[in-house]
Amino acid sequence: MPASGLFISFEGIDGAGKSTHIAALADAFRAAGRSVVLTREPGGTPLAEKLRELVLNDAMDPLSEALLMFAARRDHLQQVIEPALERGDVVLCDRFTDATFAYQGSGRGFDVGVLRQLESWVQARPDSTQLRQPDLTVWFDLPPAVAAQRLASARVPDRFESQPVAFFERVAAGYAARLNESPDRFARIASDQTKASVWQQLQQTVEQRGWLRAAGAPA
Ligand code: TYD
Protein backbone atom coordinates (compact mmCIF):
# COMPACT_ATOMS: atom_id res chain seq x y z
CA MET A 1 0.00 0.00 0.00
CA PRO A 2 1.48 3.41 -0.89
CA ALA A 3 2.30 5.83 1.94
CA SER A 4 -0.42 8.44 2.37
CA GLY A 5 0.32 11.81 0.83
CA LEU A 6 1.60 14.63 2.96
CA PHE A 7 1.06 18.32 2.27
CA ILE A 8 3.36 20.79 4.02
CA SER A 9 3.36 24.53 3.37
CA PHE A 10 6.01 27.06 4.40
CA GLU A 11 5.27 30.64 5.30
CA GLY A 12 6.93 33.77 6.60
CA ILE A 13 7.64 37.34 5.60
CA ASP A 14 10.10 38.02 2.78
CA GLY A 15 13.66 37.46 4.02
CA ALA A 16 12.66 34.91 6.68
CA GLY A 17 14.96 32.31 5.07
CA LYS A 18 12.55 29.57 4.01
CA SER A 19 14.27 28.37 0.84
CA THR A 20 17.33 26.55 2.16
CA HIS A 21 15.29 24.77 4.82
CA ILE A 22 12.66 23.63 2.35
CA ALA A 23 15.40 22.15 0.13
CA ALA A 24 17.00 20.41 3.13
CA LEU A 25 13.68 18.96 4.21
CA ALA A 26 13.09 17.67 0.67
CA ASP A 27 16.47 15.86 0.88
CA ALA A 28 15.56 14.38 4.27
CA PHE A 29 12.25 13.00 2.96
CA ARG A 30 13.97 11.58 -0.13
CA ALA A 31 16.60 9.94 2.06
CA ALA A 32 13.73 8.35 3.99
CA GLY A 33 12.48 6.87 0.71
CA ARG A 34 9.63 9.28 -0.04
CA SER A 35 8.83 10.87 -3.40
CA VAL A 36 8.86 14.62 -2.98
CA VAL A 37 7.19 17.33 -5.03
CA LEU A 38 8.82 20.68 -4.40
CA THR A 39 6.62 23.55 -5.49
CA ARG A 40 5.65 27.15 -4.76
CA GLU A 41 2.90 29.74 -4.83
CA PRO A 42 2.00 31.78 -6.64
CA GLY A 43 3.17 29.34 -9.31
CA GLY A 44 3.82 25.63 -9.69
CA THR A 45 2.17 25.14 -13.12
CA PRO A 46 2.78 26.89 -16.48
CA LEU A 47 -0.43 28.92 -16.09
CA ALA A 48 0.18 29.77 -12.43
CA GLU A 49 3.77 30.83 -13.21
CA LYS A 50 2.40 33.29 -15.81
CA LEU A 51 0.00 34.66 -13.21
CA ARG A 52 2.92 34.94 -10.76
CA GLU A 53 4.83 37.15 -13.21
CA LEU A 54 1.83 39.46 -13.44
CA VAL A 55 0.92 39.63 -9.80
CA LEU A 56 4.48 40.19 -8.56
CA ASN A 57 5.31 42.89 -11.11
CA ASP A 58 2.21 44.71 -12.42
CA ALA A 59 0.28 47.28 -10.40
CA MET A 60 -3.34 46.24 -9.78
CA ASP A 61 -6.14 46.74 -7.27
CA PRO A 62 -6.36 44.46 -4.20
CA LEU A 63 -9.35 42.45 -5.47
CA SER A 64 -7.56 41.68 -8.76
CA GLU A 65 -4.50 40.67 -6.74
CA ALA A 66 -6.53 38.31 -4.55
CA LEU A 67 -8.38 36.82 -7.54
CA LEU A 68 -5.13 36.12 -9.40
CA MET A 69 -3.58 34.49 -6.31
CA PHE A 70 -6.57 32.18 -5.99
CA ALA A 71 -6.77 31.52 -9.75
CA ALA A 72 -3.13 30.42 -9.68
CA ARG A 73 -3.87 28.31 -6.59
CA ARG A 74 -6.81 26.55 -8.23
CA ASP A 75 -4.69 25.48 -11.20
CA HIS A 76 -1.85 24.43 -8.92
CA LEU A 77 -4.15 22.33 -6.73
CA GLN A 78 -5.78 20.61 -9.67
CA GLN A 79 -2.70 20.01 -11.81
CA VAL A 80 -0.01 19.33 -9.21
CA ILE A 81 -0.99 19.11 -5.54
CA GLU A 82 -4.04 16.82 -5.64
CA PRO A 83 -2.48 14.32 -8.10
CA ALA A 84 0.72 14.20 -5.99
CA LEU A 85 -1.22 13.55 -2.77
CA GLU A 86 -3.22 10.88 -4.59
CA ARG A 87 0.08 9.13 -5.50
CA GLY A 88 1.20 9.29 -1.86
CA ASP A 89 3.94 11.88 -2.44
CA VAL A 90 5.20 14.49 -0.01
CA VAL A 91 4.27 17.95 -1.31
CA LEU A 92 6.46 20.76 0.02
CA CYS A 93 4.90 24.06 -1.00
CA ASP A 94 6.69 27.39 -0.57
CA ARG A 95 3.66 29.49 0.53
CA PHE A 96 -0.05 28.67 0.28
CA THR A 97 -3.34 30.30 1.32
CA ASP A 98 -2.07 31.65 4.65
CA ALA A 99 0.12 33.99 2.56
CA THR A 100 -3.00 35.45 0.95
CA PHE A 101 -4.56 36.10 4.36
CA ALA A 102 -1.30 37.57 5.65
CA TYR A 103 -0.28 39.67 2.60
CA GLN A 104 -3.56 40.62 0.89
CA GLY A 105 -5.75 40.48 4.01
CA SER A 106 -3.59 41.77 6.82
CA GLY A 107 -0.83 43.52 4.82
CA ARG A 108 -3.01 45.26 2.23
CA GLY A 109 -6.11 45.47 4.42
CA PHE A 110 -8.27 43.60 1.92
CA ASP A 111 -11.64 42.15 3.05
CA VAL A 112 -10.92 38.86 4.84
CA GLY A 113 -14.53 37.74 4.33
CA VAL A 114 -13.96 37.77 0.55
CA LEU A 115 -10.74 35.78 1.02
CA ARG A 116 -12.62 33.18 3.07
CA GLN A 117 -15.21 32.88 0.30
CA LEU A 118 -12.48 32.41 -2.32
CA GLU A 119 -10.71 29.88 -0.09
CA SER A 120 -13.91 27.88 0.27
CA TRP A 121 -14.43 27.74 -3.52
CA VAL A 122 -10.86 27.09 -4.55
CA GLN A 123 -10.01 24.50 -1.89
CA ALA A 124 -13.32 22.59 -2.05
CA ARG A 125 -12.94 18.86 -2.70
CA PRO A 126 -15.49 16.76 -4.58
CA ASP A 127 -15.29 13.85 -2.11
CA SER A 128 -15.19 15.72 1.22
CA THR A 129 -16.96 18.47 3.11
CA GLN A 130 -13.57 19.62 4.42
CA LEU A 131 -11.47 22.07 2.44
CA ARG A 132 -8.05 21.00 1.19
CA GLN A 133 -5.57 22.43 3.70
CA PRO A 134 -1.94 21.58 4.38
CA ASP A 135 -1.33 18.80 6.93
CA LEU A 136 1.27 21.12 8.43
CA THR A 137 2.14 24.78 7.92
CA VAL A 138 5.60 25.81 9.02
CA TRP A 139 5.76 29.51 9.86
CA PHE A 140 9.29 30.93 9.87
CA ASP A 141 8.71 33.78 12.28
CA LEU A 142 11.33 36.52 11.99
CA PRO A 143 11.05 40.10 13.32
CA PRO A 144 10.34 42.36 10.31
CA ALA A 145 13.25 44.70 11.14
CA VAL A 146 15.69 41.76 10.95
CA ALA A 147 14.16 40.55 7.69
CA ALA A 148 14.49 44.06 6.21
CA GLN A 149 18.22 44.10 7.04
CA ARG A 150 18.68 40.71 5.35
CA LEU A 151 16.76 41.77 2.24
CA ALA A 152 18.55 45.10 1.89
CA SER A 153 21.75 43.34 0.90
CA ALA A 154 20.02 40.76 -1.30
CA ARG A 155 18.33 41.26 -4.67
CA VAL A 156 16.15 43.58 -6.73
CA PRO A 157 12.88 43.69 -4.78
CA ASP A 158 9.48 42.74 -6.28
CA ARG A 159 6.20 44.56 -5.47
CA PHE A 160 5.97 42.94 -2.06
CA GLU A 161 9.63 42.95 -1.04
CA SER A 162 9.80 46.71 -1.61
CA GLN A 163 7.12 47.40 1.02
CA PRO A 164 8.06 49.24 4.25
CA VAL A 165 8.67 47.44 7.55
CA ALA A 166 5.19 48.48 8.80
CA PHE A 167 3.67 46.37 6.00
CA PHE A 168 5.60 43.31 7.17
CA GLU A 169 4.52 43.97 10.76
CA ARG A 170 0.95 43.61 9.54
CA VAL A 171 1.80 40.51 7.48
CA ALA A 172 3.37 38.90 10.57
CA ALA A 173 0.24 39.75 12.59
CA GLY A 174 -1.79 38.11 9.82
CA TYR A 175 0.21 34.89 10.18
CA ALA A 176 -0.25 34.98 13.94
CA ALA A 177 -4.02 35.30 13.46
CA ARG A 178 -4.09 32.29 11.12
CA LEU A 179 -2.06 30.29 13.63
CA ASN A 180 -4.58 31.15 16.34
CA GLU A 181 -7.43 29.94 14.12
CA SER A 182 -5.72 26.59 13.36
CA PRO A 183 -3.13 25.92 16.08
CA ASP A 184 -2.92 22.18 15.31
CA ARG A 185 -2.02 22.78 11.69
CA PHE A 186 0.69 25.37 12.42
CA ALA A 187 4.24 25.08 13.73
CA ARG A 188 5.90 28.39 14.55
CA ILE A 189 9.67 28.32 14.12
CA ALA A 190 11.67 31.08 15.83
CA SER A 191 13.82 32.20 12.89
CA ASP A 192 15.97 34.94 14.45
CA GLN A 193 18.53 32.22 15.22
CA THR A 194 21.36 30.43 13.47
CA LYS A 195 20.57 28.37 10.40
CA ALA A 196 21.49 25.23 12.36
CA SER A 197 19.04 26.04 15.13
CA VAL A 198 16.22 26.80 12.69
CA TRP A 199 16.90 23.50 10.90
CA GLN A 200 16.86 21.64 14.22
CA GLN A 201 13.46 23.13 15.11
CA LEU A 202 12.11 22.17 11.70
CA GLN A 203 13.43 18.61 11.94
CA GLN A 204 11.92 18.21 15.42
CA THR A 205 8.55 19.49 14.21
CA VAL A 206 8.42 16.89 11.45
CA GLU A 207 9.80 14.06 13.58
CA GLN A 208 7.29 14.75 16.38
CA ARG A 209 4.53 14.02 13.90
CA GLY A 210 6.15 10.69 13.04
CA TRP A 211 6.88 11.72 9.44
CA LEU A 212 10.67 11.34 9.59
CA ARG A 213 12.81 9.29 11.94
CA ALA A 214 15.51 11.16 13.81
CA ALA A 215 18.79 10.73 11.96
CA GLY A 216 20.55 7.66 13.31
CA ALA A 217 17.54 6.57 15.39
CA PRO A 218 16.63 2.89 15.22
CA ALA A 219 13.78 1.86 12.93
P1 TYD B 1 8.27 34.14 -2.55
O1 TYD B 1 8.14 32.96 -3.45
O2 TYD B 1 8.58 33.90 -1.14
O3 TYD B 1 9.28 35.16 -3.18
P2 TYD B 1 10.78 34.88 -3.66
O4 TYD B 1 10.72 33.84 -4.74
O5 TYD B 1 11.13 36.25 -4.17
O6 TYD B 1 11.50 34.43 -2.45
O7 TYD B 1 6.88 34.92 -2.59
C1 TYD B 1 6.51 35.75 -3.61
C2 TYD B 1 5.77 36.94 -3.06
O8 TYD B 1 4.36 36.75 -3.22
C3 TYD B 1 5.99 37.21 -1.59
O9 TYD B 1 6.37 38.56 -1.46
C4 TYD B 1 4.64 37.02 -0.96
C5 TYD B 1 3.67 37.19 -2.07
N1 TYD B 1 2.42 36.43 -1.94
C6 TYD B 1 1.24 37.10 -1.67
O10 TYD B 1 1.23 38.31 -1.51
N2 TYD B 1 0.08 36.38 -1.56
C7 TYD B 1 0.03 35.03 -1.74
O11 TYD B 1 -1.05 34.42 -1.64
C8 TYD B 1 1.27 34.35 -2.03
C9 TYD B 1 1.27 32.86 -2.23
C10 TYD B 1 2.44 35.09 -2.12
mmCIF file of N, CA and C and ligand atoms in Angstrom, residues 14 18 40-42 52 56 69 73 94-96 99-100 103-104 155 158 160-161, ligand 1:
data_model
loop_
_atom_site.group_PDB
_atom_site.id
_atom_site.type_symbol
_atom_site.label_atom_id
_atom_site.label_comp_id
_atom_site.label_asym_id
_atom_site.label_seq_id
_atom_site.Cartn_x
_atom_site.Cartn_y
_atom_site.Cartn_z
ATOM 1 N N ASP A 14 8.955 38.068 3.694
ATOM 2 C CA ASP A 14 10.101 38.020 2.785
ATOM 3 C C ASP A 14 11.386 38.208 3.590
ATOM 4 N N LYS A 18 13.215 30.869 4.192
ATOM 5 C CA LYS A 18 12.550 29.573 4.006
ATOM 6 C C LYS A 18 13.317 28.637 3.076
ATOM 7 N N ARG A 40 5.759 25.830 -5.394
ATOM 8 C CA ARG A 40 5.645 27.149 -4.765
ATOM 9 C C ARG A 40 4.391 27.867 -5.218
ATOM 10 N N GLU A 41 4.008 28.876 -4.431
ATOM 11 C CA GLU A 41 2.895 29.741 -4.828
ATOM 12 C C GLU A 41 3.304 31.206 -4.671
ATOM 13 N N PRO A 42 2.767 32.147 -5.470
ATOM 14 C CA PRO A 42 2.004 31.782 -6.642
ATOM 15 C C PRO A 42 2.909 31.087 -7.646
ATOM 16 N N ARG A 52 1.926 34.451 -11.729
ATOM 17 C CA ARG A 52 2.916 34.936 -10.761
ATOM 18 C C ARG A 52 3.662 36.152 -11.322
ATOM 19 N N LEU A 56 3.318 39.681 -9.302
ATOM 20 C CA LEU A 56 4.483 40.190 -8.563
ATOM 21 C C LEU A 56 5.045 41.466 -9.185
ATOM 22 N N MET A 69 -4.213 35.450 -7.232
ATOM 23 C CA MET A 69 -3.577 34.494 -6.312
ATOM 24 C C MET A 69 -4.408 33.213 -6.245
ATOM 25 N N ARG A 73 -3.764 29.399 -7.584
ATOM 26 C CA ARG A 73 -3.871 28.306 -6.589
ATOM 27 C C ARG A 73 -4.775 27.175 -7.094
ATOM 28 N N ASP A 94 6.182 26.103 -1.060
ATOM 29 C CA ASP A 94 6.689 27.390 -0.573
ATOM 30 C C ASP A 94 5.546 28.406 -0.696
ATOM 31 N N ARG A 95 4.845 28.630 0.391
ATOM 32 C CA ARG A 95 3.660 29.493 0.530
ATOM 33 C C ARG A 95 2.384 28.815 0.015
ATOM 34 N N PHE A 96 1.279 29.122 0.703
ATOM 35 C CA PHE A 96 -0.050 28.670 0.276
ATOM 36 C C PHE A 96 -1.051 29.720 0.760
ATOM 37 N N ALA A 99 -0.562 32.796 3.095
ATOM 38 C CA ALA A 99 0.122 33.987 2.565
ATOM 39 C C ALA A 99 -0.887 34.994 2.036
ATOM 40 N N THR A 100 -1.984 34.515 1.461
ATOM 41 C CA THR A 100 -2.996 35.449 0.948
ATOM 42 C C THR A 100 -3.672 36.179 2.112
ATOM 43 N N TYR A 103 -0.720 38.563 3.467
ATOM 44 C CA TYR A 103 -0.284 39.670 2.595
ATOM 45 C C TYR A 103 -1.457 40.511 2.086
ATOM 46 N N GLN A 104 -2.447 39.844 1.447
ATOM 47 C CA GLN A 104 -3.562 40.617 0.886
ATOM 48 C C GLN A 104 -4.512 41.059 2.002
ATOM 49 N N ARG A 155 18.595 41.199 -3.232
ATOM 50 C CA ARG A 155 18.334 41.265 -4.672
ATOM 51 C C ARG A 155 17.430 42.443 -5.020
ATOM 52 N N ASP A 158 10.726 42.721 -5.506
ATOM 53 C CA ASP A 158 9.485 42.740 -6.279
ATOM 54 C C ASP A 158 8.478 43.647 -5.566
ATOM 55 N N PHE A 160 6.203 43.172 -3.481
ATOM 56 C CA PHE A 160 5.968 42.941 -2.056
ATOM 57 C C PHE A 160 7.229 43.232 -1.250
ATOM 58 N N GLU A 161 8.372 42.776 -1.792
ATOM 59 C CA GLU A 161 9.629 42.948 -1.041
ATOM 60 C C GLU A 161 9.972 44.423 -0.841
HETATM 61 P P1 TYD B 1 8.269 34.136 -2.554
HETATM 62 O O1 TYD B 1 8.140 32.955 -3.450
HETATM 63 O O2 TYD B 1 8.576 33.898 -1.141
HETATM 64 O O3 TYD B 1 9.285 35.158 -3.176
HETATM 65 P P2 TYD B 1 10.779 34.884 -3.661
HETATM 66 O O4 TYD B 1 10.722 33.845 -4.744
HETATM 67 O O5 TYD B 1 11.134 36.247 -4.172
HETATM 68 O O6 TYD B 1 11.498 34.428 -2.449
HETATM 69 O O7 TYD B 1 6.883 34.919 -2.592
HETATM 70 C C1 TYD B 1 6.515 35.752 -3.607
HETATM 71 C C2 TYD B 1 5.768 36.938 -3.057
HETATM 72 O O8 TYD B 1 4.358 36.746 -3.220
HETATM 73 C C3 TYD B 1 5.992 37.210 -1.588
HETATM 74 O O9 TYD B 1 6.367 38.565 -1.456
HETATM 75 C C4 TYD B 1 4.638 37.022 -0.957
HETATM 76 C C5 TYD B 1 3.673 37.192 -2.075
HETATM 77 N N1 TYD B 1 2.423 36.430 -1.942
HETATM 78 C C6 TYD B 1 1.238 37.096 -1.669
HETATM 79 O O10 TYD B 1 1.227 38.314 -1.513
HETATM 80 N N2 TYD B 1 0.078 36.384 -1.559
HETATM 81 C C7 TYD B 1 0.035 35.034 -1.741
HETATM 82 O O11 TYD B 1 -1.051 34.418 -1.643
HETATM 83 C C8 TYD B 1 1.266 34.349 -2.026
HETATM 84 C C9 TYD B 1 1.268 32.864 -2.232
HETATM 85 C C10 TYD B 1 2.439 35.086 -2.122
#
